[in-house]
Tab-separated table of C-alpha atoms in Angstrom:
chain	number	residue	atom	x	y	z
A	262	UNK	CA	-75.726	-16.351	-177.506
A	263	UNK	CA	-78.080	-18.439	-179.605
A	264	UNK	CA	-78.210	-17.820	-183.238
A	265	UNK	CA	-80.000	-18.911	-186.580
A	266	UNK	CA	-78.339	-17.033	-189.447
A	267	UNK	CA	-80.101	-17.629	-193.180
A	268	UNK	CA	-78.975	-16.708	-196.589
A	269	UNK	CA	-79.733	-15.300	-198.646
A	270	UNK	CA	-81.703	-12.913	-197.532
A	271	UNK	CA	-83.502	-12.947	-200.990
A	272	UNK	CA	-83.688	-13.751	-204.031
A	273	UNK	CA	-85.567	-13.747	-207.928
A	274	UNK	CA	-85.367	-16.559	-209.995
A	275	UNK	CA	-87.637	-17.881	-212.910
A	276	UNK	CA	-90.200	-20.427	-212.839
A	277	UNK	CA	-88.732	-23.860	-213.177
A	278	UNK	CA	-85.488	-22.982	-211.246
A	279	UNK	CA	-83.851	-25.201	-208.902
A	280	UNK	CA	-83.043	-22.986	-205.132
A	281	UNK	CA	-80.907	-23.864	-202.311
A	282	UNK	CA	-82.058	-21.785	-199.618
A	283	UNK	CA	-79.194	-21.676	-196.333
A	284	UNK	CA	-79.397	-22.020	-192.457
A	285	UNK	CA	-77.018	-22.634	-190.486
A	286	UNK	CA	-76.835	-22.023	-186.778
A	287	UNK	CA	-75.096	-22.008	-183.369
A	288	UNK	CA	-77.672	-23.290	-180.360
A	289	UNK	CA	-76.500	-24.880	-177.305
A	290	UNK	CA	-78.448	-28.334	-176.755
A	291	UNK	CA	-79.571	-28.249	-180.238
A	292	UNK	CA	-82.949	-30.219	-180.571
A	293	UNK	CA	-84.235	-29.468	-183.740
A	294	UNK	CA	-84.323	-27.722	-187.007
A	295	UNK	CA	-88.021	-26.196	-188.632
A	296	UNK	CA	-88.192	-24.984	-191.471
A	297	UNK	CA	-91.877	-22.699	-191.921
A	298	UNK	CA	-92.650	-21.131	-195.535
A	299	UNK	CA	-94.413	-17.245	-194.690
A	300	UNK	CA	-96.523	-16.085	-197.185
A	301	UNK	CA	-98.867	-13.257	-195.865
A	302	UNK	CA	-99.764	-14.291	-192.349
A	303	UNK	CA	-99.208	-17.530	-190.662
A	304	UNK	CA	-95.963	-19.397	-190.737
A	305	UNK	CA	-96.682	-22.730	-192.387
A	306	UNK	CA	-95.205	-25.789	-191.086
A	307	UNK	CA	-92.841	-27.102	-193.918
A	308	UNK	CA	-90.389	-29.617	-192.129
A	309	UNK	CA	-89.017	-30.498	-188.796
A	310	UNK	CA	-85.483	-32.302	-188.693
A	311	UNK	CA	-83.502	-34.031	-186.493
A	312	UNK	CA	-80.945	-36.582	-187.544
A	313	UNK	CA	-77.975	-35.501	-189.851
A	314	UNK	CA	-78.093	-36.915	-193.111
A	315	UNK	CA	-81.235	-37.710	-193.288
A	316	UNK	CA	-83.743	-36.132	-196.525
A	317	UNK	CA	-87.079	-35.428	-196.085
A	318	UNK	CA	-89.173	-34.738	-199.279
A	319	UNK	CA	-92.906	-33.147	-199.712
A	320	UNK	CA	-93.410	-33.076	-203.480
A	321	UNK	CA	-90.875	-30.194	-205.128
A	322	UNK	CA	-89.496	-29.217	-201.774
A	323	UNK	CA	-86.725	-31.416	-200.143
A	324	UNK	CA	-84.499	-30.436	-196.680
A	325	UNK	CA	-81.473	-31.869	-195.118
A	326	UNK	CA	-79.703	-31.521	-191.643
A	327	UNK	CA	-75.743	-31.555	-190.983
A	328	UNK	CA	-75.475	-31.988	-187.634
A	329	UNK	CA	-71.697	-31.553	-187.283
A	330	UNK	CA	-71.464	-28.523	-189.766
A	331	UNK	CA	-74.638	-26.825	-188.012
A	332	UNK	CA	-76.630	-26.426	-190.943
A	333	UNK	CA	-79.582	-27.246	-192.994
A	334	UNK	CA	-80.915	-26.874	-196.736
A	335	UNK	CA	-84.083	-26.320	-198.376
A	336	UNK	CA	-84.423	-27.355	-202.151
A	337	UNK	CA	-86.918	-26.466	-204.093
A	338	UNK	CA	-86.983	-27.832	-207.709
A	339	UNK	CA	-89.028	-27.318	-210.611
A	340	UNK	CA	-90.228	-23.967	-209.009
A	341	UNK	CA	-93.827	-22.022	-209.635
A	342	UNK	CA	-94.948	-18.675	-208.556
A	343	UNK	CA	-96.759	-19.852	-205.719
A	344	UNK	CA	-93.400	-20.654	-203.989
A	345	UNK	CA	-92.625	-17.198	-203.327
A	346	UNK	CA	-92.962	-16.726	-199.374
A	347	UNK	CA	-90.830	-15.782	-196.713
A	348	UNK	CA	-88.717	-19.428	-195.743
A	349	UNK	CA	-88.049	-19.028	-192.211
A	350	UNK	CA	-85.932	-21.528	-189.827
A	351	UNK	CA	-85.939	-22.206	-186.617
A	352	UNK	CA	-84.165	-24.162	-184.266
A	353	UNK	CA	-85.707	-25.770	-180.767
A	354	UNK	CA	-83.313	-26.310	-178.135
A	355	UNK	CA	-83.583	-29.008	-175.309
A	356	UNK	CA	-83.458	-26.610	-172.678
A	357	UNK	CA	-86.185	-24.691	-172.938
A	358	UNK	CA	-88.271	-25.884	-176.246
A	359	UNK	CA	-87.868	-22.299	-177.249
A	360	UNK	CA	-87.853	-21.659	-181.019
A	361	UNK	CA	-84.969	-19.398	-182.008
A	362	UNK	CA	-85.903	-17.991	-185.607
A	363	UNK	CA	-83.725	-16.844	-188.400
A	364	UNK	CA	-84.427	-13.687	-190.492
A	365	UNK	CA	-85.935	-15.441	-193.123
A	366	UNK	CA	-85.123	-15.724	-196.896
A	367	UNK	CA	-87.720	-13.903	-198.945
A	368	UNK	CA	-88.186	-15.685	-202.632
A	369	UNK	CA	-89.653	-14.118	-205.212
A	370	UNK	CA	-90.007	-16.632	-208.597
A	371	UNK	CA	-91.029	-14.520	-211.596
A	372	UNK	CA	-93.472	-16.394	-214.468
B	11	UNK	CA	-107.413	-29.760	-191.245
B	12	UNK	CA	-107.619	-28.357	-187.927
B	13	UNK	CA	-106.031	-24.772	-187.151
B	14	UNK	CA	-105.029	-22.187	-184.488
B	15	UNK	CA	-107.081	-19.268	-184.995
B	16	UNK	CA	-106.334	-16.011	-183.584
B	17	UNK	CA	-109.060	-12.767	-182.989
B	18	UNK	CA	-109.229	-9.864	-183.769
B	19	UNK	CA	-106.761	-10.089	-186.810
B	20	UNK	CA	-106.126	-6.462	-186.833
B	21	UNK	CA	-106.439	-4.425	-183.192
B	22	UNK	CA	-105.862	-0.800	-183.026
B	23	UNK	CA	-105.219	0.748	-179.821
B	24	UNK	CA	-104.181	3.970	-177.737
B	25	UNK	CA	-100.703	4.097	-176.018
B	26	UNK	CA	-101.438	3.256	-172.503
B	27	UNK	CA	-104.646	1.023	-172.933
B	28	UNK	CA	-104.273	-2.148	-172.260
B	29	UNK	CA	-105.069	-4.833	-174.860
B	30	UNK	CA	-106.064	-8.755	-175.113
B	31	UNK	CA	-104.990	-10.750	-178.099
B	32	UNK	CA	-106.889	-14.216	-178.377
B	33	UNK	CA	-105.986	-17.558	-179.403
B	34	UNK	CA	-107.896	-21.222	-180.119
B	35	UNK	CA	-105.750	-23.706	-180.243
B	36	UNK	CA	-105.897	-27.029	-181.838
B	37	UNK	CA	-108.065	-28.770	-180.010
B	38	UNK	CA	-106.330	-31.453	-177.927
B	39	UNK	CA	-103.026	-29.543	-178.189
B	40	UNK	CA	-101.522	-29.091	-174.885
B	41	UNK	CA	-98.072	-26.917	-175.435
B	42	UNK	CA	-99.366	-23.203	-176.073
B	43	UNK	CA	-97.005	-20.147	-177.241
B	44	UNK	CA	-97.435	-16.673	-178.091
B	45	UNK	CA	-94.678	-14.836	-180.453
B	46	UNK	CA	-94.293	-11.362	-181.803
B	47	UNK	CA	-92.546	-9.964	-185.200
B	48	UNK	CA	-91.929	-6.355	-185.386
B	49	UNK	CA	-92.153	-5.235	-188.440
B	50	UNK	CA	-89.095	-5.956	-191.393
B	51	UNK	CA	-87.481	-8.201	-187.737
B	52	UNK	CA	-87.257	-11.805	-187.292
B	53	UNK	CA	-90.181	-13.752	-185.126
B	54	UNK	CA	-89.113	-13.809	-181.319
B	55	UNK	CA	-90.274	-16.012	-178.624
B	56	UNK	CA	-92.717	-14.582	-176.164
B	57	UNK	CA	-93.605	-17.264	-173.901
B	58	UNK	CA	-94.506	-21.010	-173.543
B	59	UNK	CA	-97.825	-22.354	-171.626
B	60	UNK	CA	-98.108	-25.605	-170.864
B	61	UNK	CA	-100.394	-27.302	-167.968
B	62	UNK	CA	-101.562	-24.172	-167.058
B	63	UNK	CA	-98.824	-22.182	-166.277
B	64	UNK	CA	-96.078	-20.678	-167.691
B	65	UNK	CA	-92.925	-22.699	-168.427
B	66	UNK	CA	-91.018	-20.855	-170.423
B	67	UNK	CA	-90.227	-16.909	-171.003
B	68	UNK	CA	-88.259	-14.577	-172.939
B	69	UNK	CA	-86.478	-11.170	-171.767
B	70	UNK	CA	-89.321	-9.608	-173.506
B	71	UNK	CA	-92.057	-10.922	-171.252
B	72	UNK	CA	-92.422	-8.658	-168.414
B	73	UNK	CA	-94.409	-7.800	-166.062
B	74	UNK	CA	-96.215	-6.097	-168.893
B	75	UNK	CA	-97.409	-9.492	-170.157
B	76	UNK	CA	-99.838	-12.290	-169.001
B	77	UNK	CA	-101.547	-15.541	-170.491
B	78	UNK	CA	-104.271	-16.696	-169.474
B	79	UNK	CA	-106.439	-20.109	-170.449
B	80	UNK	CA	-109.780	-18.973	-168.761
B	81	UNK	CA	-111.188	-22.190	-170.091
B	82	UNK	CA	-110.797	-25.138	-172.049
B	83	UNK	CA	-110.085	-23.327	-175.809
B	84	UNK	CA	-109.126	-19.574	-175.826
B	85	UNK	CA	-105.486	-18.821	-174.644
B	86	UNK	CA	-105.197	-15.120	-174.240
B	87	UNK	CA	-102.126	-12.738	-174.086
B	88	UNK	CA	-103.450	-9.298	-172.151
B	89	UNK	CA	-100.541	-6.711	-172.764
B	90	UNK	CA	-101.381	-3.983	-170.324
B	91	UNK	CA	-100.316	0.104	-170.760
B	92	UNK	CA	-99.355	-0.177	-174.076
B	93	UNK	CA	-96.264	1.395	-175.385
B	94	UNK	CA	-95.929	2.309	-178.825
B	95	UNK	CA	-93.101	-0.421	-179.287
B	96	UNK	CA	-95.953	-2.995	-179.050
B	97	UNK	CA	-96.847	-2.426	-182.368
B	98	UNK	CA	-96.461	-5.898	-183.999
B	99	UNK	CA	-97.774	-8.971	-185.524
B	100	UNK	CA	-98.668	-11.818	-182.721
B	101	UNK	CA	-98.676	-14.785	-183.365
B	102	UNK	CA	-100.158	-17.581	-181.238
B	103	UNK	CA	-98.965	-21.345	-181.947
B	104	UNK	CA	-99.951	-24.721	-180.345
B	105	UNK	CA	-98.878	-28.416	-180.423
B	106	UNK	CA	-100.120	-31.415	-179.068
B	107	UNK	CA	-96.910	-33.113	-178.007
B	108	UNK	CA	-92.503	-31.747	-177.624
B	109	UNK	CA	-91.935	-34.520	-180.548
B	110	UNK	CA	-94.270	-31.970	-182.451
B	111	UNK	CA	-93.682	-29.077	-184.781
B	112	UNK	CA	-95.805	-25.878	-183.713
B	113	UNK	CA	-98.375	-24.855	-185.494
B	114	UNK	CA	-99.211	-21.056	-185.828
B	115	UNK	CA	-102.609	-18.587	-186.524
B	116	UNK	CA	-102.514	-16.262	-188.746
B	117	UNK	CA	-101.708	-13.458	-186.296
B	118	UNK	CA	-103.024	-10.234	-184.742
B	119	UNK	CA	-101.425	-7.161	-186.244
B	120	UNK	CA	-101.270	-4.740	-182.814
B	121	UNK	CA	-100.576	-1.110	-183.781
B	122	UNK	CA	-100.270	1.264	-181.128
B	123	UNK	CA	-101.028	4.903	-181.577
């Protein structure tokens, strides 16, 4: 069966931290890799990956995909209390374009 | 920038009724998708819509279930005799090409009484 697994499940940092949030995942005819940030409603498209080894960057927030370890990060440096959100993944496979999600990692950066 | 929107954003309904849940799309988006989230549980795929019909569906989507595109900008899920297990967020998502990432409304919370 299909699976996104994320960790951790949460976590409370101060402002200005560095965070490494986790996702790895097991998905037959892997397409690719989303990562959304949740704050109260509407996932919010953060970035979509699909070569290993290759870093996309949008300001403070950075992402990676390792294609033969089946996982992906999500860095976020220098970080302000507008970052905390709900970070979900998801992975799209080629069979069906379905999104399989992950439970999420809830952040919560204190001032 | 352009967004899905979803209506009503809050729908409160008797066990049994049936409901509608509606959607606008991005407009020239063509790939259409309606997902739930259960409260505290991860997001799970509901179905996929994509020159009008469906192409894609999960477990969940029985005969229960329907989309509809009745015209050129809603997309509608209609859930019909609502069970109390309904209760959930919806979310509705679009995208204008598979190369894509989807992009979602800000939901319809469904609670079922």
């Amino acid at each position: 069966e299909d699976k996104v697994v994320q960790s951790p499940l949460s976590l409370v940092v101060h402002e200005g931290d560095t965070v490494t949030l986790n996702c790895s995942y097991e998905v037959t005819n892997f397409r690719s890799l989303l990562w959304y940030k949740q704050e109260k409603k509407a996932p919010t498209f953060l970035f979509m990956l699909t070569s290993s080894g290759i870093e996309k960057k949008s300001g403070r927030l950075s992402s990676i995909l390792d294609k033969k370890e089946l996982f992906s990060i999500l860095n976020i440096t220098a970080t302000q209390t507008g970052d905390s959100a709900v970070y979900l993944c998801a992975v799209e496979a080629w069979s069906n374009y379905q999104l399989i999600w992950g439970a999420g990692t809830k952040l919560i950066i204190k001032p | 920038e352009p967004e899905v929107t979803q209506t009503p954003s809050h729908q409160v309904t008797q066990m049994g009724q049936e409901v509608i849940l509606r959607c606008v799309p991005i407009s020239n988006h063509l790939y259409f998708y309606w997902y739930r989230q259960i409260l505290g549980q991860k997001v799970e795929f509901l179905v996929s819509f994509y020159n009008n019909e469906i192409s894609e569906k999960s477990e969940i989507f029985d005969d229960q279930f329907s989309v509809e595109r009745p015209d050129g900008s809603n997309f509608t899920l209609k859930i019909r005799s609502t069970k109390l297990e309904d209760s959930a967020m919806y979310f509705c998502a679009s995208r204008g090409t598979v190369n894509q990432p989807q992009h979602f409304g800000d939901g319809t919370r469904l609670s079922i009484l």
